Short mmCIF file of C-alpha atoms in Angstrom, two decimals:
data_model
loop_
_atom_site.label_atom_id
_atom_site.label_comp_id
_atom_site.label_asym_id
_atom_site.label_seq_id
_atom_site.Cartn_x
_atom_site.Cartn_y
_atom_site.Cartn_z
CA UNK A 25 64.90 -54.63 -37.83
CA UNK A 26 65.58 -50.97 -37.56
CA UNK A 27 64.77 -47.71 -35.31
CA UNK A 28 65.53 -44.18 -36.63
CA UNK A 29 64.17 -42.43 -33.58
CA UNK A 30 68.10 -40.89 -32.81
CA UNK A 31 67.68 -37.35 -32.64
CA UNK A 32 70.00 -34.67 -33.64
CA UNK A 33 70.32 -32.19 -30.67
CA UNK A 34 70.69 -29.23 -33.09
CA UNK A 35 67.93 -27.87 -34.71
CA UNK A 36 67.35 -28.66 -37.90
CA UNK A 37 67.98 -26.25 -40.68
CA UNK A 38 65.91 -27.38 -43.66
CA UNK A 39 63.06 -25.01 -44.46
CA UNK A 40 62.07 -24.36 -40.89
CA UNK A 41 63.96 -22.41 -38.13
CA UNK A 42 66.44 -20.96 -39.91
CA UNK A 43 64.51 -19.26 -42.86
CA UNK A 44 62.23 -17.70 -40.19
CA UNK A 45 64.54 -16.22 -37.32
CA UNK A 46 66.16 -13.95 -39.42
CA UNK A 47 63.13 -11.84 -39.63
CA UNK A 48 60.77 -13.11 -37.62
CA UNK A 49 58.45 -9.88 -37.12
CA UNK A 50 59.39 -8.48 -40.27
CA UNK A 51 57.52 -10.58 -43.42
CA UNK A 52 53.48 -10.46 -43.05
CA UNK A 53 53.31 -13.29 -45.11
CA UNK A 54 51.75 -13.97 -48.04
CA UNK A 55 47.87 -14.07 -47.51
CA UNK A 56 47.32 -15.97 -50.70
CA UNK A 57 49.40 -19.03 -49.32
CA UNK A 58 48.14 -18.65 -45.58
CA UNK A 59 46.29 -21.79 -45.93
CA UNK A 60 49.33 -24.00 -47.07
CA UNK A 61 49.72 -25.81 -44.04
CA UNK A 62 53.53 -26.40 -44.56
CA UNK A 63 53.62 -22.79 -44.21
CA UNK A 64 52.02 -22.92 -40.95
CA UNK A 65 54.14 -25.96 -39.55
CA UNK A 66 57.30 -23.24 -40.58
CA UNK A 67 56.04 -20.63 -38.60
CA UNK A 68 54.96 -22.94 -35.61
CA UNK A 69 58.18 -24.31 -35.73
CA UNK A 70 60.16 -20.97 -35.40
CA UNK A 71 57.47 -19.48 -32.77
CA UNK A 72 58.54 -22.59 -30.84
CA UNK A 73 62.48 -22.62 -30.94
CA UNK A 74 62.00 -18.99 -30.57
CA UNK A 75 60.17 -19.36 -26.56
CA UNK A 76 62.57 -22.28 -26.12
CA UNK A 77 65.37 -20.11 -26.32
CA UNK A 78 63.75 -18.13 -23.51
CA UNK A 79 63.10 -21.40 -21.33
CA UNK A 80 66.61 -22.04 -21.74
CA UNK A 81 67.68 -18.86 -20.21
CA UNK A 82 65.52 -19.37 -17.30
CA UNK A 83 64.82 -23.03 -16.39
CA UNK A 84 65.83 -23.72 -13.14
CA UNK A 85 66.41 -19.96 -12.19
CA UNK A 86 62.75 -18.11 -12.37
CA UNK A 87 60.69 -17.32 -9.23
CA UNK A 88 57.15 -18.77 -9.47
CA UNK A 89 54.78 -15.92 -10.47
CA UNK A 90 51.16 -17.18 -9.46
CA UNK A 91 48.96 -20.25 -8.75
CA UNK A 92 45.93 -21.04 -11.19
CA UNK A 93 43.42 -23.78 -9.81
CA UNK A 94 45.80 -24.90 -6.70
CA UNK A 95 49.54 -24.06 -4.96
CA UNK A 96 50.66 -26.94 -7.60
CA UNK A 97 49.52 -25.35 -10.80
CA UNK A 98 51.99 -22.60 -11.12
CA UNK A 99 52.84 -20.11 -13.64
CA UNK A 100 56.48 -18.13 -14.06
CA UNK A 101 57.40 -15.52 -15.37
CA UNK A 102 58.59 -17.34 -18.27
CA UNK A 103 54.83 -18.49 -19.23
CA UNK A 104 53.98 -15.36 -19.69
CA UNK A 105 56.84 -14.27 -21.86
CA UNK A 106 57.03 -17.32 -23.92
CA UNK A 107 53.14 -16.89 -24.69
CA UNK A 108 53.51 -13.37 -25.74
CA UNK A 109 56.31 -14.09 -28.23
CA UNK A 110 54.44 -17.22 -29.72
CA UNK A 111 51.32 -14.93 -30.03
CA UNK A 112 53.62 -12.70 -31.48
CA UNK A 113 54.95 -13.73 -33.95
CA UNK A 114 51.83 -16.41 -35.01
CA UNK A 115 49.61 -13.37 -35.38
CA UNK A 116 52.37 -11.61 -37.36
CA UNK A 117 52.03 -14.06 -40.21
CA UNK A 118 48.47 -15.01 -39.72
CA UNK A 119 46.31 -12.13 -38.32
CA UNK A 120 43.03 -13.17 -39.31
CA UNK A 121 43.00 -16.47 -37.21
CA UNK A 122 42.16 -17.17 -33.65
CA UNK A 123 44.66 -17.52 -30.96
CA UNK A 124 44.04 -19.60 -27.45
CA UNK A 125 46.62 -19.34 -25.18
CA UNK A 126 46.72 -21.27 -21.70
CA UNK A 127 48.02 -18.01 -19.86
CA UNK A 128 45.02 -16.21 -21.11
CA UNK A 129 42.68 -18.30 -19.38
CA UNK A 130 41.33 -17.87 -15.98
CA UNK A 131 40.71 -21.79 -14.90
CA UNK A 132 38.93 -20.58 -12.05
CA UNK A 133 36.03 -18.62 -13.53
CA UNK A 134 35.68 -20.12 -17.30
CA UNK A 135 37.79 -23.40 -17.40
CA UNK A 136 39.89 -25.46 -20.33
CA UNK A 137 36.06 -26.40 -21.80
CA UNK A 138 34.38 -22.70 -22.19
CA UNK A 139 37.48 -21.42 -23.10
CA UNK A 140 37.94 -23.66 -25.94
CA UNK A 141 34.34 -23.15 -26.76
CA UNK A 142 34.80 -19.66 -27.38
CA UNK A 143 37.57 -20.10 -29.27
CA UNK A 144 35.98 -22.29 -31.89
CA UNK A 145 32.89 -19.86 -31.99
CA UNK A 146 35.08 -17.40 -33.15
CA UNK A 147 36.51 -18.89 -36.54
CA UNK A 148 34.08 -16.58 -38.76
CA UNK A 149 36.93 -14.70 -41.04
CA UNK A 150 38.01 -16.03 -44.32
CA UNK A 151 36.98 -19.39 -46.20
CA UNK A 152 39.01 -21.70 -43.71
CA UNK A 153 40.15 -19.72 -40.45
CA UNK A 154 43.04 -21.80 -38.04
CA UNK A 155 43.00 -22.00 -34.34
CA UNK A 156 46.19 -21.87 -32.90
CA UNK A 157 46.24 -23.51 -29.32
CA UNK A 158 49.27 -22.97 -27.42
CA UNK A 159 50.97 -24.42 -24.19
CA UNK A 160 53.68 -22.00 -24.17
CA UNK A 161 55.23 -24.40 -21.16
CA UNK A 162 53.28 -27.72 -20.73
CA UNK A 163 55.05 -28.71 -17.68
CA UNK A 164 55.99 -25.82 -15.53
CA UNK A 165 56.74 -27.48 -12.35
CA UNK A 166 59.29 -29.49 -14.03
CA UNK A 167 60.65 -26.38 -15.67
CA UNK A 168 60.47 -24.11 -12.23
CA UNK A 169 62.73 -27.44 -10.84
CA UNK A 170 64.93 -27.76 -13.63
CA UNK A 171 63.98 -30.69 -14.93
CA UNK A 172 63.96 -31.35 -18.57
CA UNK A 173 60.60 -32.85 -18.42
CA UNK A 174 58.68 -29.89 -20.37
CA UNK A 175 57.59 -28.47 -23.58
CA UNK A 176 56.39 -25.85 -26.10
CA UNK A 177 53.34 -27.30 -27.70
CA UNK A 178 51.67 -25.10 -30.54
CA UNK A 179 48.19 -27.33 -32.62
CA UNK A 180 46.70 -26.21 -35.43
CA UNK A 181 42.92 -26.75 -35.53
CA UNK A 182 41.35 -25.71 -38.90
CA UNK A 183 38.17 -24.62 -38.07
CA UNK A 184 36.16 -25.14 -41.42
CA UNK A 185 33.34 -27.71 -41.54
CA UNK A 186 31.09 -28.35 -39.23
CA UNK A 187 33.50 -30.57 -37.14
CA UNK A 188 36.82 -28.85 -35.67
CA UNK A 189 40.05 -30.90 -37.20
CA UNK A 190 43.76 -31.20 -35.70
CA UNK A 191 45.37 -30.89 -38.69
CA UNK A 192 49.24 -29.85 -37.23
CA UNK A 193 51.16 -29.43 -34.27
CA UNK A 194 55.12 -29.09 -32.97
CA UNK A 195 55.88 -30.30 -29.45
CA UNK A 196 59.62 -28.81 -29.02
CA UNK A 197 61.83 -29.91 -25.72
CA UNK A 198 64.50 -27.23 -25.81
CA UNK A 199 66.45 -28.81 -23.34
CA UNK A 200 66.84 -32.14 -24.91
CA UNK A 201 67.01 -30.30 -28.61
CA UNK A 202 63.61 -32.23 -29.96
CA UNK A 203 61.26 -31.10 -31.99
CA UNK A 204 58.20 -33.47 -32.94
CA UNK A 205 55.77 -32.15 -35.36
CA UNK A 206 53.19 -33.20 -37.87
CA UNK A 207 50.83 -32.00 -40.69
CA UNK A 208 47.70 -34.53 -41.06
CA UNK A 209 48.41 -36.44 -44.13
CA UNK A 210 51.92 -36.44 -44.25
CA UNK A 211 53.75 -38.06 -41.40
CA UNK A 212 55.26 -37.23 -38.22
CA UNK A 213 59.02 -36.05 -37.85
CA UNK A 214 61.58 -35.50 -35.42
CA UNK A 215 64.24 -33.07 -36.02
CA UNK A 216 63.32 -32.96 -39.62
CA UNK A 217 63.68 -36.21 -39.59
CA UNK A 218 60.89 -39.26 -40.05
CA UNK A 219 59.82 -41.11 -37.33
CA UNK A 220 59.83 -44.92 -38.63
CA UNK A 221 59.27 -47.74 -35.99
CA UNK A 222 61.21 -50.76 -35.19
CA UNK A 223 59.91 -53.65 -37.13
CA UNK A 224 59.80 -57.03 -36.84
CA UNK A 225 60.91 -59.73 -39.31
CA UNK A 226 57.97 -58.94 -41.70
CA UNK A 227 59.18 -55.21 -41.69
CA UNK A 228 55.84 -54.64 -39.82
CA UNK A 229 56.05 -52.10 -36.47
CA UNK A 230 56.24 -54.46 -33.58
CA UNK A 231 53.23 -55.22 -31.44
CA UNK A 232 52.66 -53.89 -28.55
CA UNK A 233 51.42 -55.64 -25.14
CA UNK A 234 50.44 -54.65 -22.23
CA UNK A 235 53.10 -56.63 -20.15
CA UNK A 236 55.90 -55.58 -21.92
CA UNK A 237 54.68 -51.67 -21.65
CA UNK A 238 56.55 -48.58 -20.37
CA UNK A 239 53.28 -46.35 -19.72
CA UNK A 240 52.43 -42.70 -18.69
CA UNK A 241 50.10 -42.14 -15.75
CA UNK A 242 48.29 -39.00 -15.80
CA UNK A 243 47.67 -37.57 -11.98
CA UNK A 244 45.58 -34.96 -11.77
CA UNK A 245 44.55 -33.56 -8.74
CA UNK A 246 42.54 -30.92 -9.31
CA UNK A 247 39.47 -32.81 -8.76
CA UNK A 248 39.03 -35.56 -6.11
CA UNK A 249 37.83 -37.96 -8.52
CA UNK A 250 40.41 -37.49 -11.16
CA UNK A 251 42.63 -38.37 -8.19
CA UNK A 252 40.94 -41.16 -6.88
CA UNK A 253 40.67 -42.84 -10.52
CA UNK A 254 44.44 -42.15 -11.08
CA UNK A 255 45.46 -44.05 -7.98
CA UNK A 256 43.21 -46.79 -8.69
CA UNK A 257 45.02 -46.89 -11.96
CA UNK A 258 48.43 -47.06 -10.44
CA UNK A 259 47.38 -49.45 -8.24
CA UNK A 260 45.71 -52.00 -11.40
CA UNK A 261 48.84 -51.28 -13.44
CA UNK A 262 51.65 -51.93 -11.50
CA UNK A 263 51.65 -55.16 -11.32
CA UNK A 264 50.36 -55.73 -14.60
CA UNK A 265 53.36 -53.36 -16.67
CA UNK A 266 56.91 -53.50 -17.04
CA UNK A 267 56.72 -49.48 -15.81
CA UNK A 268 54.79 -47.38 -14.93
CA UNK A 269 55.68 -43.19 -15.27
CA UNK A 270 54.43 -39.62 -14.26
CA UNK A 271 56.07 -37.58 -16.62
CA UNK A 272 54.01 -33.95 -15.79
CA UNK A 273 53.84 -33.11 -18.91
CA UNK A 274 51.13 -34.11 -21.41
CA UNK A 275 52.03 -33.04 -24.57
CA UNK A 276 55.97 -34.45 -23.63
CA UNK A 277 54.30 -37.36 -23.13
CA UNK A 278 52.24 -37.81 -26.25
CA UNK A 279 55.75 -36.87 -28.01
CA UNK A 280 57.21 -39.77 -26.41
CA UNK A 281 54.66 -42.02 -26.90
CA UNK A 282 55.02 -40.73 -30.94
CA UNK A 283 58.24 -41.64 -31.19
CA UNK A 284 57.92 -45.13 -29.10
CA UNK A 285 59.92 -44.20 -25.94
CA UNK A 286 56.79 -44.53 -24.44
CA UNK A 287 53.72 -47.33 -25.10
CA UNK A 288 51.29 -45.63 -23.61
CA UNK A 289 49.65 -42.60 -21.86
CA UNK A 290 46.49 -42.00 -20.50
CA UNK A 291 44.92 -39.27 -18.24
CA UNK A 292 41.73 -37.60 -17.19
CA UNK A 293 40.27 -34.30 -17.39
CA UNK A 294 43.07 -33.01 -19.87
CA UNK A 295 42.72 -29.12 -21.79
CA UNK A 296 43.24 -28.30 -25.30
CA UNK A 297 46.61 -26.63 -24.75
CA UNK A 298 47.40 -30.09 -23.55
CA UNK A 299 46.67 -32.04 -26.35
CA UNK A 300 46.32 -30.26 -29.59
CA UNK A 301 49.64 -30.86 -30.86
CA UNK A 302 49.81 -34.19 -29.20
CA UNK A 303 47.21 -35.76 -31.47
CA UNK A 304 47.73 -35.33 -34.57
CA UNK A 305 51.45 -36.01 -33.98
CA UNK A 306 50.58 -39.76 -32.44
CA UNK A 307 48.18 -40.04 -34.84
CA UNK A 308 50.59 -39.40 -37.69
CA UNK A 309 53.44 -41.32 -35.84
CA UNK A 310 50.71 -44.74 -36.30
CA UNK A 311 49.71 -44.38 -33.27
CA UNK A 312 46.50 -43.94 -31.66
CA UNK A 313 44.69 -41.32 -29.52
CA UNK A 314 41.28 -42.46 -28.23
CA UNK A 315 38.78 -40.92 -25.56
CA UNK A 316 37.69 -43.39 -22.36
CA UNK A 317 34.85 -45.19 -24.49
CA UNK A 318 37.11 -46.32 -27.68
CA UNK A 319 36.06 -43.11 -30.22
CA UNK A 320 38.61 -41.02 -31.81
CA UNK A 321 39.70 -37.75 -29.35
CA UNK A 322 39.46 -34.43 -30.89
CA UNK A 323 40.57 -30.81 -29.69
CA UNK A 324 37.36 -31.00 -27.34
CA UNK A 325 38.44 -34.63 -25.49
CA UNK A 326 38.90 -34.26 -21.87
CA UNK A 327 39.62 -38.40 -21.18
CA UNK A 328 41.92 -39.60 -23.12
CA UNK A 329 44.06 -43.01 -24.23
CA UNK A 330 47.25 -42.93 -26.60
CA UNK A 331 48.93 -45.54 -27.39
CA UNK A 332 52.22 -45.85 -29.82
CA UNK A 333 52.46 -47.45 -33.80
CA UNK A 334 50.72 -50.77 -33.61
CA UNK A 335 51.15 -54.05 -35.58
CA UNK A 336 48.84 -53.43 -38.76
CA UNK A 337 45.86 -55.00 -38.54
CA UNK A 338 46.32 -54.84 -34.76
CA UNK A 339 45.93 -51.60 -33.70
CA UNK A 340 43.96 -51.13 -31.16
CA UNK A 341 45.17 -54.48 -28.99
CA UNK A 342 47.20 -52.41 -26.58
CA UNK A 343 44.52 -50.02 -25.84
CA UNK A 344 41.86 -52.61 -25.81
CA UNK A 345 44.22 -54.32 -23.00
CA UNK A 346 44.59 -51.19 -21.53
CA UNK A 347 40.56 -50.07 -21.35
CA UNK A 348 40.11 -53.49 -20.19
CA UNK A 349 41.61 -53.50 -17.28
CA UNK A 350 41.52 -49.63 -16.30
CA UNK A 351 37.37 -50.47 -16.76
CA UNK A 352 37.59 -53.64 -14.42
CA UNK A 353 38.80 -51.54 -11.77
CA UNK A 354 36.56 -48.85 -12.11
CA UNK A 355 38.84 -46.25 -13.19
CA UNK A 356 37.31 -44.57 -16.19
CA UNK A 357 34.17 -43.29 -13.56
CA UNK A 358 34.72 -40.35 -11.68
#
């Protein structure tokens, strides 16, 4: 049986940060290469430890700045900042690609939805044109306390096709030194490093049950209803789970659940900034990221179910456990 999961609190230095800092605004890139998606998971990478290094100057310190959709949804200074520089230096490299960024959407007016509509309407340059989705902060009432319970998440959508694809993403926690990314196809890493799951005496990943789960509660309390299900939830689970969390923090969450800290996460009414990364990471970590009714989630999902690396053959028999009961008690209606 074995777990590599230990993560190096220094950032790696293989072909990511530290070939990009050095001149971060400086290189345009090479335009015939743009679509090379290790490229992109480079530049993600760097745009991400770059705003960390902001969000470690800051966390705990900054004043809050504004309220978006209630007094709980708050945005700092450091947002703002981290945003810009992500933008910055994404758009450096790739210009001709399409940029949504949380802080640039008024939730009041459009929402997460029309926003992300927009966004995919407007992938009409070049042969295969990338959406960039950005949480430059996924968590900031965490980060306004000081807690270490946030993240930089930055997914890749490639928008050619007639169906919108996930195909990379970096979820960086600056505080605890991880960064968890993936490129669809080729596995998920932390630290550089490949995420492989403990296995059991057939070297298969161990099985996961719903008993013997540590699981992630999303709360959202925007709407009524979301709140209402959530509680319901809570109140199905606890008894039901060996814990039960509210992390804050979606795309932390889905990087947890990727590297098996966590068995499970589930939430309603979720954005794109809050799960772009966060699937195709799980996904690539062997786990799985469903919407309410069992299909596969995409960047439009709102509902979702994750759930960590399964026994083969067995994959969906934590989530099935999982639907079940959340359906008994009537909280996937709201």
């Amino acid at each position: 049986m074995h777990n590599s999961l230990s993560a190096d609190p220094s950032p790696p230095r293989d072909g990511y940060i530290y070939t990009k800092l050095g001149d971060l605004l400086g290189n345009a890139g090479n335009p015939q290469s743009r679509r090379d998606l290790q490229q992109v998971l480079t530049v993600i990478e760097s745009a991400a430890y770059a705003a960390g290094e902001i969000t470690l100057e800051t966390v705990g310190k900054i004043a809050i700045k504004s309220t978006k959709t209630n007094t709980r949804d708050l945005v700092t200074e450091s947002d703002v900042a981290c945003q810009a520089l992500i933008k910055k230096i994404i758009t450096n490299d790739f210009p001709n690609d399409v940029f949504l960024g949380e802080e640039d959407v008024d939730l009041v007016s459009d929402g997460g939805a029309v926003a992300l509509k927009k966004a995919l309407g407007s992938g009409n340059i070049g042969d295969d044109p990338l959406l960039f989705v950005v949480d430059p902060i996924d968590g900031t009432t965490n980060f306004q306390a000081g807690l270490p319970l946030y993240a930089i998440s930055i997914g890749v959508v490639s928008l050619r096709g007639e169906r919108p694809e996930i195909v990379a993403g970096v979820i960086y926690n600056p505080l605890l030194g991880e960064m968890t990314s993936a490129v669809r196809g080729r596995g998920c890493y932390l630290n550089n490093n490949r995420i492989q799951h403990e296995t059991d005496e057939h070297d298969q990943p161990r099985k996961s049950v719903l008993n013997e789960s540590l699981i992630n509660v999303g709360f959202p309390i925007a709407k009524e209803s979301t709140l209402q299900a959530s509680s319901r939830a809570v109140t199905a689970l606890a008894t039901e789970v060996r814990g039960l969390r509210m992390i804050a923090s979606a795309s932390q969450t889905m990087a947890w659940v990727a590297h098996n800290k966590l068995n499970a996460y589930f939430s309603w009414d979720l954005n794109a900034w809050d799960i772009a990364a966060g699937v195709v990471i799980v996904e690539e970590s062997g786990g799985l990221v469903s919407n309410f009714d069992g299909s596969n989630a995409d960047i439009s999902s709102r509902d979702m179910i994750i759930t960590c690396c399964a026994q083969r053959g067995e994959e969906g028999v934590l989530r099935d456990e999982l639907v079940h009961l959340l359906r008994e008690n009537d909280c996937l209606n709201y």
